[in-house]
Amino acid sequence: MGKKRNLYLKTIPVEEAKEKYMAALGVLIEPKIETIDVRNSLDRITASAIFARYSSPLFNASAMDGIAVKASDTDNASEAAPVVLTEDKYLVVDTGDPIHPPYDAVIMAEDIVDVEEGVRITASAHPWQHIRPIGEDIVAGEMILPSNHKIRAIDIGVLLSAGILEVDVVKRPEVAIFPTGTEIIEPEDKPEDGSIIESNSRMFENMVTVAGGIGHRFPPIIDDYEQIKAKVSNAVDKFDMVIVNAGSSAGTEDYTVHVLRELGEVIVHGVSIKPGKPVILAVVRGKPVIGLPGYPVSAYIGFENFVTPVIQMMGKRPELLTETLDAHISKRLVSSLKYKEYVRVKVGKVGDKFVAAPLARGAGAAMSLVRADGFCVIEQSSEGVEAGEKVKIELYRSKSEIENTVVIIGSHDLILDVIADIMPNEYKDMHVTSTHVGSMGGLMALRRGEAHMAPIHLLDEATGEYNISYINKLFPKGAASSEPMALIKGVHRIQGILVKKGNPLGVSSIDDLAKKDVCYVNRQRGAGTRVLFDYKLKEAGIDPADINGYDREMATHMAVAAAVASDGADAGMGILSAAKAMGLDFIEVAPEEYDFAIPAKHLELPHVKAFIEILKSEDFRNRVEELGGYECDIAGEVVML
Amino acid sequence: MGKKRNLYLKTIPVEEAKEKYMAALGVLIEPKIETIDVRNSLDRITASAIFARYSSPLFNASAMDGIAVKASDTDNASEAAPVVLTEDKYLVVDTGDPIHPPYDAVIMAEDIVDVEEGVRITASAHPWQHIRPIGEDIVAGEMILPSNHKIRAIDIGVLLSAGILEVDVVKRPEVAIFPTGTEIIEPEDKPEDGSIIESNSRMFENMVTVAGGIGHRFPPIIDDYEQIKAKVSNAVDKFDMVIVNAGSSAGTEDYTVHVLRELGEVIVHGVSIKPGKPVILAVVRGKPVIGLPGYPVSAYIGFENFVTPVIQMMGKRPELLTETLDAHISKRLVSSLKYKEYVRVKVGKVGDKFVAAPLARGAGAAMSLVRADGFCVIEQSSEGVEAGEKVKIELYRSKSEIENTVVIIGSHDLILDVIADIMPNEYKDMHVTSTHVGSMGGLMALRRGEAHMAPIHLLDEATGEYNISYINKLFPKGAASSEPMALIKGVHRIQGILVKKGNPLGVSSIDDLAKKDVCYVNRQRGAGTRVLFDYKLKEAGIDPADINGYDREMATHMAVAAAVASDGADAGMGILSAAKAMGLDFIEVAPEEYDFAIPAKHLELPHVKAFIEILKSEDFRNRVEELGGYECDIAGEVVML
């Protein structure tokens, strides 16, 4: 093998790692302070208590529009015996005007009548009435804000009115970020075989901002021990913290841990967390230096667990609390006792319960983080959770947003993206979320009460009809366990065989797929496309065993199209819009009906009503026609079953 | 009177005003779009859906460190019958390396043994094992983000790895802010009699930021119709929205509404909201122009209710939801049917219930907003709430912060500020909040279960002892309604008479106060200082009626000191530190004991324990000694009663 591998890593539990590292840093780190203009201090943390320089109001001030008087001049005035004050006895004042001796009371404009000699009043004024005494709001010398306070807009107003122009605040920690790796390229570079677009550092830069720091991202360093050492060492002198990305797994090109051992002390290497294990927590010349794994999800979770708390500590910012929610997990999750595991989930409210559906668990699945509504955290001490079990979810989206979301589980189609895009634009604070498990998977999710609706396209081989017979079979009418169902009509779409541009193998029908040189890529069991494919194979009298790649399953049309576009496969079954999106050729096989199965009771939900309105809208139809391969004349019609 | 007054205002309910205005704007406002670098797109709102340009991974990639093989070469390998692959049959790969034909599987490094001819394996590999297929995470053409999505750090990472360098986002609305008023000065100017430091515009500027816009604050405009008209008209052409501050009440110098009627259409003038009534909602040449009242609290509430929603609509940002909480209101609040009223409250958790204590209700009391933990909103349809009634609080601070706060109600002393400042610094996420109602008020609050502790300094005239007899009287031992109490020892402090610098009236004792030319300012009934003053008057045989100003009551030592420093009063009773803070002379009267009464059960709370530790700390003692007039040898000692 030749190459040296770092086969290693005794991991330690997350909490222990964090505690050990924070303890090591705690004695080293003293927050830095800077003096800034109050006007630019929003969201900064006060470094010391702030005391008022002036009182507010600055003087005894009228609290009303009216006249300033000497209270003793008004004694005994009443409706029965009004008193007339001559002009030398009062002063017209507006709200906020100063009141000086001899005046010691204000009478409201509404309570006086102009007369020739001056004004007539019909009630006596008591001393200090309608006067805001000096310092009523703020007294000079009074503490306005304590230290360690996050400055808000209202604080800025009050500080200025108390005569404070500058404040001492905690400096934002400056964090240097180094991507490493010979194979990584910048996003603007043209990717070649084996290239990985460097994006973690830009995610980090923004996560630093969210944590209250200032990120400085440096160009990628190639996998060279001396270069990494020189740059990290230099950065330690100039910044408050250093992050080195990748180079922290057990791969052959991982120098970070060796560099950090040479430059300083590695406190922790390897944490019992999944994804995110190969984290390096080091201290170099009194500064925190953290190595994070290269896989985006590992990088994210490592950052949240170890970098964020350090930045918050240095910036004296409080931890941001994540909203949590109890939800029922939609499927069994097995987890190792070796790790605390972060499983990304989609969360929806169906009926009166929240349901969490796990997303892809791979460390590379960055989109699963984008799609996620939150994390289901499985503690290291747990071997997992059973389907239907109640779990605590750390939320990314607000609970109210989740409550206004249509939860769709079933077959994938690009029109779902179109709907998801239109929804929040046209219907304030309403959303659509979809998970792709195929048509049968969608109906099963409906049965378990995990979704509002299931997009399906299931051909009944006996009748040639779509969808309805499957619903009736799974939700038998009159059965106690069952409930009234409906079908929201969706689109007609063309299914076909996707082949590489120019159709180099000359595939023209299902029959050609059995040829030995065609490498096929299939859809998963329960997908409508798989049902159609199996039906067509049977019709043509072909044994699935004769299809090379029949067992290679993809979860979406687009994944099939991507596989065909690469050198991994020659053909797959899918829809025209997927072929167009990936620049593939398309051999038409059959039209089919793609509809939405829905328990009738959900039809009344406002977000489901909005969903139906979108299907009927001009905007939706125009955008779907642009995709190609669809017909949507009756989209949005509701059929009660 | 001469001056023209705007005695006016038929107000309309808040919700109606908002609806009417948003409807008027809704047809006019089209969000603007700009294209920006993805790297700088944190927290921006997508203007359209974003689709992946590249797939991720870009190629079929190894998911492990190991070797790439042809699966068919490994058939039948087992522990019993290992297979040796020669060097031409495999390729060493690291995680992320591309896998090309003929290789179609990866075997993990851990599962191979180096031998002379190559590597030995003991299990067969199935096709595509440990390979991440192209597009596994993101498929080119797939929608990554829908429109109207707030971009997060993780989104930035995924966008870049999908080859997206620029995004279309909704432009931040640009808001012009004009302070008006002849009496207002800039914070850096030296205040003169009648000056008001202009600070609202800076608060607005930062509130615009929070709402997602960009604020542009202009120098104050004097009260001149033509000037206001010219500047507003000009700003309407250049900005997306204009705010004019002050000039919206019924005062004599209010031109804004006339200017806006001339320039465009005033949709609403006067809203049934308190504070905040004199709001002007106008449209000028298709742009929103809002006039806000000058009092800071009115300005804040007017902004939150009317400006924030408009900026959010223009910027397509979701409303920020305020956390709410059910709390028991500590005292009766009467509210008019003419208004929806926003009462600022302090909220604490005492025992197992949340208690909300109303703060100053005046529109000028900006500090009450700074001190507030939230608003108790009294709907227009309600005449108020009874003491102890459950109310909904819109929170400013998080619930968890409130749960970790020591709630102090009672007598005021500057050492409370010192403790409030030390607490969050030394004890992460713990806080102190204090409300000043005097010693007796504090004990009553303890009885009602509204506070953890009450700072008191109550002299027992019979025994000359402080505090304990009052607690025993209010919490009689053994009574069913009562509970075990304790006293946390605080400080000894000197009470005295505060007089102007140089003591121009030559006050040397309580007796001198009865002289007709001394204008006194008193503390409120139930304050320990008032008890002491009354005791001293009695001792000296002086009738309170002979004290000029006996009825003028202030709530804190600092307020008394401020009154004495102004031309409103000559003398008041208070503590040395208040005299020092305001540069006053001080005539010693008597030392007294300022301690903390506390139900014994609260002594176990972690934040109360922290409070006691602070009293005992070096830091506290040093800072209190600096204030002057204190002795704190036994601070922090606990006496069980």
PDB file of N, CA and C in Angstrom, chain B residues 129-177:
ATOM      1  N   GLN B 129     -20.619  -0.822  -3.727  1.00  0.00           N
ATOM      2  CA  GLN B 129     -20.446  -0.671  -2.280  1.00  0.00           C
ATOM      3  C   GLN B 129     -19.408   0.418  -1.994  1.00  0.00           C
ATOM      4  N   HIS B 130     -19.679   1.194  -0.951  1.00  0.00           N
ATOM      5  CA  HIS B 130     -18.810   2.297  -0.525  1.00  0.00           C
ATOM      6  C   HIS B 130     -18.485   3.291  -1.638  1.00  0.00           C
ATOM      7  N   ILE B 131     -19.407   3.424  -2.565  1.00  0.00           N
ATOM      8  CA  ILE B 131     -19.251   4.466  -3.586  1.00  0.00           C
ATOM      9  C   ILE B 131     -20.405   5.445  -3.450  1.00  0.00           C
ATOM     10  N   ARG B 132     -20.064   6.731  -3.396  1.00  0.00           N
ATOM     11  CA  ARG B 132     -21.108   7.753  -3.419  1.00  0.00           C
ATOM     12  C   ARG B 132     -21.360   8.086  -4.869  1.00  0.00           C
ATOM     13  N   PRO B 133     -22.550   7.721  -5.389  1.00  0.00           N
ATOM     14  CA  PRO B 133     -22.782   7.985  -6.809  1.00  0.00           C
ATOM     15  C   PRO B 133     -22.881   9.473  -7.087  1.00  0.00           C
ATOM     16  N   ILE B 134     -22.538   9.831  -8.303  1.00  0.00           N
ATOM     17  CA  ILE B 134     -22.671  11.215  -8.746  1.00  0.00           C
ATOM     18  C   ILE B 134     -24.073  11.719  -8.387  1.00  0.00           C
ATOM     19  N   GLY B 135     -24.149  12.920  -7.889  1.00  0.00           N
ATOM     20  CA  GLY B 135     -25.451  13.503  -7.574  1.00  0.00           C
ATOM     21  C   GLY B 135     -26.128  12.906  -6.353  1.00  0.00           C
ATOM     22  N   GLU B 136     -25.401  12.095  -5.578  1.00  0.00           N
ATOM     23  CA  GLU B 136     -26.053  11.496  -4.405  1.00  0.00           C
ATOM     24  C   GLU B 136     -26.618  12.593  -3.503  1.00  0.00           C
ATOM     25  N   ASP B 137     -25.853  13.652  -3.345  1.00  0.00           N
ATOM     26  CA  ASP B 137     -26.305  14.718  -2.454  1.00  0.00           C
ATOM     27  C   ASP B 137     -27.157  15.749  -3.202  1.00  0.00           C
ATOM     28  N   ILE B 138     -26.610  16.247  -4.299  1.00  0.00           N
ATOM     29  CA  ILE B 138     -27.318  17.266  -5.085  1.00  0.00           C
ATOM     30  C   ILE B 138     -27.248  16.858  -6.549  1.00  0.00           C
ATOM     31  N   VAL B 139     -28.384  16.931  -7.231  1.00  0.00           N
ATOM     32  CA  VAL B 139     -28.401  16.629  -8.657  1.00  0.00           C
ATOM     33  C   VAL B 139     -28.501  17.943  -9.409  1.00  0.00           C
ATOM     34  N   ALA B 140     -27.638  18.086 -10.440  1.00  0.00           N
ATOM     35  CA  ALA B 140     -27.701  19.303 -11.252  1.00  0.00           C
ATOM     36  C   ALA B 140     -29.139  19.521 -11.709  1.00  0.00           C
ATOM     37  N   GLY B 141     -29.614  20.754 -11.657  1.00  0.00           N
ATOM     38  CA  GLY B 141     -30.975  21.055 -12.080  1.00  0.00           C
ATOM     39  C   GLY B 141     -31.984  20.985 -10.953  1.00  0.00           C
ATOM     40  N   GLU B 142     -31.589  20.344  -9.852  1.00  0.00           N
ATOM     41  CA  GLU B 142     -32.482  20.232  -8.699  1.00  0.00           C
ATOM     42  C   GLU B 142     -32.647  21.594  -8.021  1.00  0.00           C
ATOM     43  N   MET B 143     -33.831  21.841  -7.462  1.00  0.00           N
ATOM     44  CA  MET B 143     -34.029  23.084  -6.718  1.00  0.00           C
ATOM     45  C   MET B 143     -33.328  22.973  -5.367  1.00  0.00           C
ATOM     46  N   ILE B 144     -32.419  23.899  -5.101  1.00  0.00           N
ATOM     47  CA  ILE B 144     -31.737  23.882  -3.795  1.00  0.00           C
ATOM     48  C   ILE B 144     -32.515  24.709  -2.786  1.00  0.00           C
ATOM     49  N   LEU B 145     -32.892  25.911  -3.193  1.00  0.00           N
ATOM     50  CA  LEU B 145     -33.655  26.769  -2.287  1.00  0.00           C
ATOM     51  C   LEU B 145     -34.862  27.327  -3.029  1.00  0.00           C
ATOM     52  N   PRO B 146     -36.006  27.378  -2.370  1.00  0.00           N
ATOM     53  CA  PRO B 146     -37.157  28.038  -2.998  1.00  0.00           C
ATOM     54  C   PRO B 146     -36.989  29.553  -2.890  1.00  0.00           C
ATOM     55  N   SER B 147     -37.826  30.288  -3.548  1.00  0.00           N
ATOM     56  CA  SER B 147     -37.792  31.728  -3.360  1.00  0.00           C
ATOM     57  C   SER B 147     -38.313  32.045  -1.960  1.00  0.00           C
ATOM     58  N   ASN B 148     -38.033  33.271  -1.518  1.00  0.00           N
ATOM     59  CA  ASN B 148     -38.559  33.715  -0.226  1.00  0.00           C
ATOM     60  C   ASN B 148     -37.970  32.948   0.951  1.00  0.00           C
ATOM     61  N   HIS B 149     -36.743  32.483   0.764  1.00  0.00           N
ATOM     62  CA  HIS B 149     -36.071  31.703   1.800  1.00  0.00           C
ATOM     63  C   HIS B 149     -34.949  32.549   2.399  1.00  0.00           C
ATOM     64  N   LYS B 150     -34.837  32.555   3.705  1.00  0.00           N
ATOM     65  CA  LYS B 150     -33.773  33.308   4.372  1.00  0.00           C
ATOM     66  C   LYS B 150     -32.508  32.457   4.354  1.00  0.00           C
ATOM     67  N   ILE B 151     -31.470  32.965   3.709  1.00  0.00           N
ATOM     68  CA  ILE B 151     -30.263  32.175   3.470  1.00  0.00           C
ATOM     69  C   ILE B 151     -29.437  32.013   4.742  1.00  0.00           C
ATOM     70  N   ARG B 152     -29.089  30.749   5.033  1.00  0.00           N
ATOM     71  CA  ARG B 152     -28.312  30.425   6.238  1.00  0.00           C
ATOM     72  C   ARG B 152     -26.887  30.037   5.831  1.00  0.00           C
ATOM     73  N   ALA B 153     -26.018  29.884   6.812  1.00  0.00           N
ATOM     74  CA  ALA B 153     -24.632  29.511   6.530  1.00  0.00           C
ATOM     75  C   ALA B 153     -24.570  28.192   5.759  1.00  0.00           C
ATOM     76  N   ILE B 154     -25.369  27.225   6.165  1.00  0.00           N
ATOM     77  CA  ILE B 154     -25.328  25.922   5.493  1.00  0.00           C
ATOM     78  C   ILE B 154     -25.787  26.042   4.047  1.00  0.00           C
ATOM     79  N   ASP B 155     -26.749  26.927   3.775  1.00  0.00           N
ATOM     80  CA  ASP B 155     -27.211  27.131   2.401  1.00  0.00           C
ATOM     81  C   ASP B 155     -26.078  27.665   1.536  1.00  0.00           C
ATOM     82  N   ILE B 156     -25.284  28.564   2.099  1.00  0.00           N
ATOM     83  CA  ILE B 156     -24.170  29.151   1.342  1.00  0.00           C
ATOM     84  C   ILE B 156     -23.191  28.057   0.938  1.00  0.00           C
ATOM     85  N   GLY B 157     -22.887  27.148   1.865  1.00  0.00           N
ATOM     86  CA  GLY B 157     -22.008  26.032   1.544  1.00  0.00           C
ATOM     87  C   GLY B 157     -22.566  25.195   0.407  1.00  0.00           C
ATOM     88  N   VAL B 158     -23.821  24.862   0.484  1.00  0.00           N
ATOM     89  CA  VAL B 158     -24.420  23.987  -0.530  1.00  0.00           C
ATOM     90  C   VAL B 158     -24.532  24.702  -1.873  1.00  0.00           C
ATOM     91  N   LEU B 159     -24.885  25.971  -1.865  1.00  0.00           N
ATOM     92  CA  LEU B 159     -24.986  26.723  -3.122  1.00  0.00           C
ATOM     93  C   LEU B 159     -23.636  26.715  -3.836  1.00  0.00           C
ATOM     94  N   LEU B 160     -22.569  26.980  -3.089  1.00  0.00           N
ATOM     95  CA  LEU B 160     -21.245  27.017  -3.713  1.00  0.00           C
ATOM     96  C   LEU B 160     -20.869  25.640  -4.248  1.00  0.00           C
ATOM     97  N   SER B 161     -21.158  24.587  -3.494  1.00  0.00           N
ATOM     98  CA  SER B 161     -20.756  23.265  -4.003  1.00  0.00           C
ATOM     99  C   SER B 161     -21.615  22.860  -5.187  1.00  0.00           C
ATOM    100  N   ALA B 162     -22.751  23.501  -5.370  1.00  0.00           N
ATOM    101  CA  ALA B 162     -23.571  23.221  -6.555  1.00  0.00           C
ATOM    102  C   ALA B 162     -23.233  24.182  -7.693  1.00  0.00           C
ATOM    103  N   GLY B 163     -22.128  24.935  -7.528  1.00  0.00           N
ATOM    104  CA  GLY B 163     -21.649  25.778  -8.622  1.00  0.00           C
ATOM    105  C   GLY B 163     -22.349  27.118  -8.741  1.00  0.00           C
ATOM    106  N   ILE B 164     -23.096  27.508  -7.712  1.00  0.00           N
ATOM    107  CA  ILE B 164     -23.807  28.796  -7.756  1.00  0.00           C
ATOM    108  C   ILE B 164     -22.944  29.857  -7.087  1.00  0.00           C
ATOM    109  N   LEU B 165     -22.597  30.905  -7.843  1.00  0.00           N
ATOM    110  CA  LEU B 165     -21.735  31.962  -7.310  1.00  0.00           C
ATOM    111  C   LEU B 165     -22.498  33.228  -6.965  1.00  0.00           C
ATOM    112  N   GLU B 166     -23.635  33.431  -7.632  1.00  0.00           N
ATOM    113  CA  GLU B 166     -24.431  34.630  -7.388  1.00  0.00           C
ATOM    114  C   GLU B 166     -25.886  34.255  -7.168  1.00  0.00           C
ATOM    115  N   VAL B 167     -26.553  35.034  -6.364  1.00  0.00           N
ATOM    116  CA  VAL B 167     -27.982  34.786  -6.145  1.00  0.00           C
ATOM    117  C   VAL B 167     -28.775  36.076  -6.263  1.00  0.00           C
ATOM    118  N   ASP B 168     -30.008  35.916  -6.715  1.00  0.00           N
ATOM    119  CA  ASP B 168     -30.942  37.036  -6.724  1.00  0.00           C
ATOM    120  C   ASP B 168     -31.634  37.084  -5.369  1.00  0.00           C
ATOM    121  N   VAL B 169     -31.496  38.214  -4.730  1.00  0.00           N
ATOM    122  CA  VAL B 169     -32.146  38.362  -3.420  1.00  0.00           C
ATOM    123  C   VAL B 169     -32.999  39.631  -3.422  1.00  0.00           C
ATOM    124  N   VAL B 170     -33.902  39.682  -2.462  1.00  0.00           N
ATOM    125  CA  VAL B 170     -34.741  40.867  -2.318  1.00  0.00           C
ATOM    126  C   VAL B 170     -33.885  41.995  -1.737  1.00  0.00           C
ATOM    127  N   LYS B 171     -33.974  43.165  -2.348  1.00  0.00           N
ATOM    128  CA  LYS B 171     -33.194  44.307  -1.841  1.00  0.00           C
ATOM    129  C   LYS B 171     -33.673  44.708  -0.465  1.00  0.00           C
ATOM    130  N   ARG B 172     -32.729  45.128   0.352  1.00  0.00           N
ATOM    131  CA  ARG B 172     -33.128  45.668   1.651  1.00  0.00           C
ATOM    132  C   ARG B 172     -33.759  47.030   1.440  1.00  0.00           C
ATOM    133  N   PRO B 173     -34.958  47.247   1.970  1.00  0.00           N
ATOM    134  CA  PRO B 173     -35.591  48.564   1.798  1.00  0.00           C
ATOM    135  C   PRO B 173     -34.734  49.667   2.427  1.00  0.00           C
ATOM    136  N   GLU B 174     -34.596  50.775   1.718  1.00  0.00           N
ATOM    137  CA  GLU B 174     -33.806  51.909   2.217  1.00  0.00           C
ATOM    138  C   GLU B 174     -34.764  52.928   2.820  1.00  0.00           C
ATOM    139  N   VAL B 175     -34.513  53.230   4.071  1.00  0.00           N
ATOM    140  CA  VAL B 175     -35.462  54.051   4.826  1.00  0.00           C
ATOM    141  C   VAL B 175     -34.804  55.353   5.271  1.00  0.00           C
ATOM    142  N   ALA B 176     -35.367  56.476   4.838  1.00  0.00           N
ATOM    143  CA  ALA B 176     -34.877  57.790   5.281  1.00  0.00           C
ATOM    144  C   ALA B 176     -35.538  58.154   6.604  1.00  0.00           C
ATOM    145  N   ILE B 177     -34.745  58.675   7.528  1.00  0.00           N
ATOM    146  CA  ILE B 177     -35.262  59.009   8.858  1.00  0.00           C
ATOM    147  C   ILE B 177     -34.978  60.484   9.151  1.00  0.00           C
TER     148      ILE B 177
END
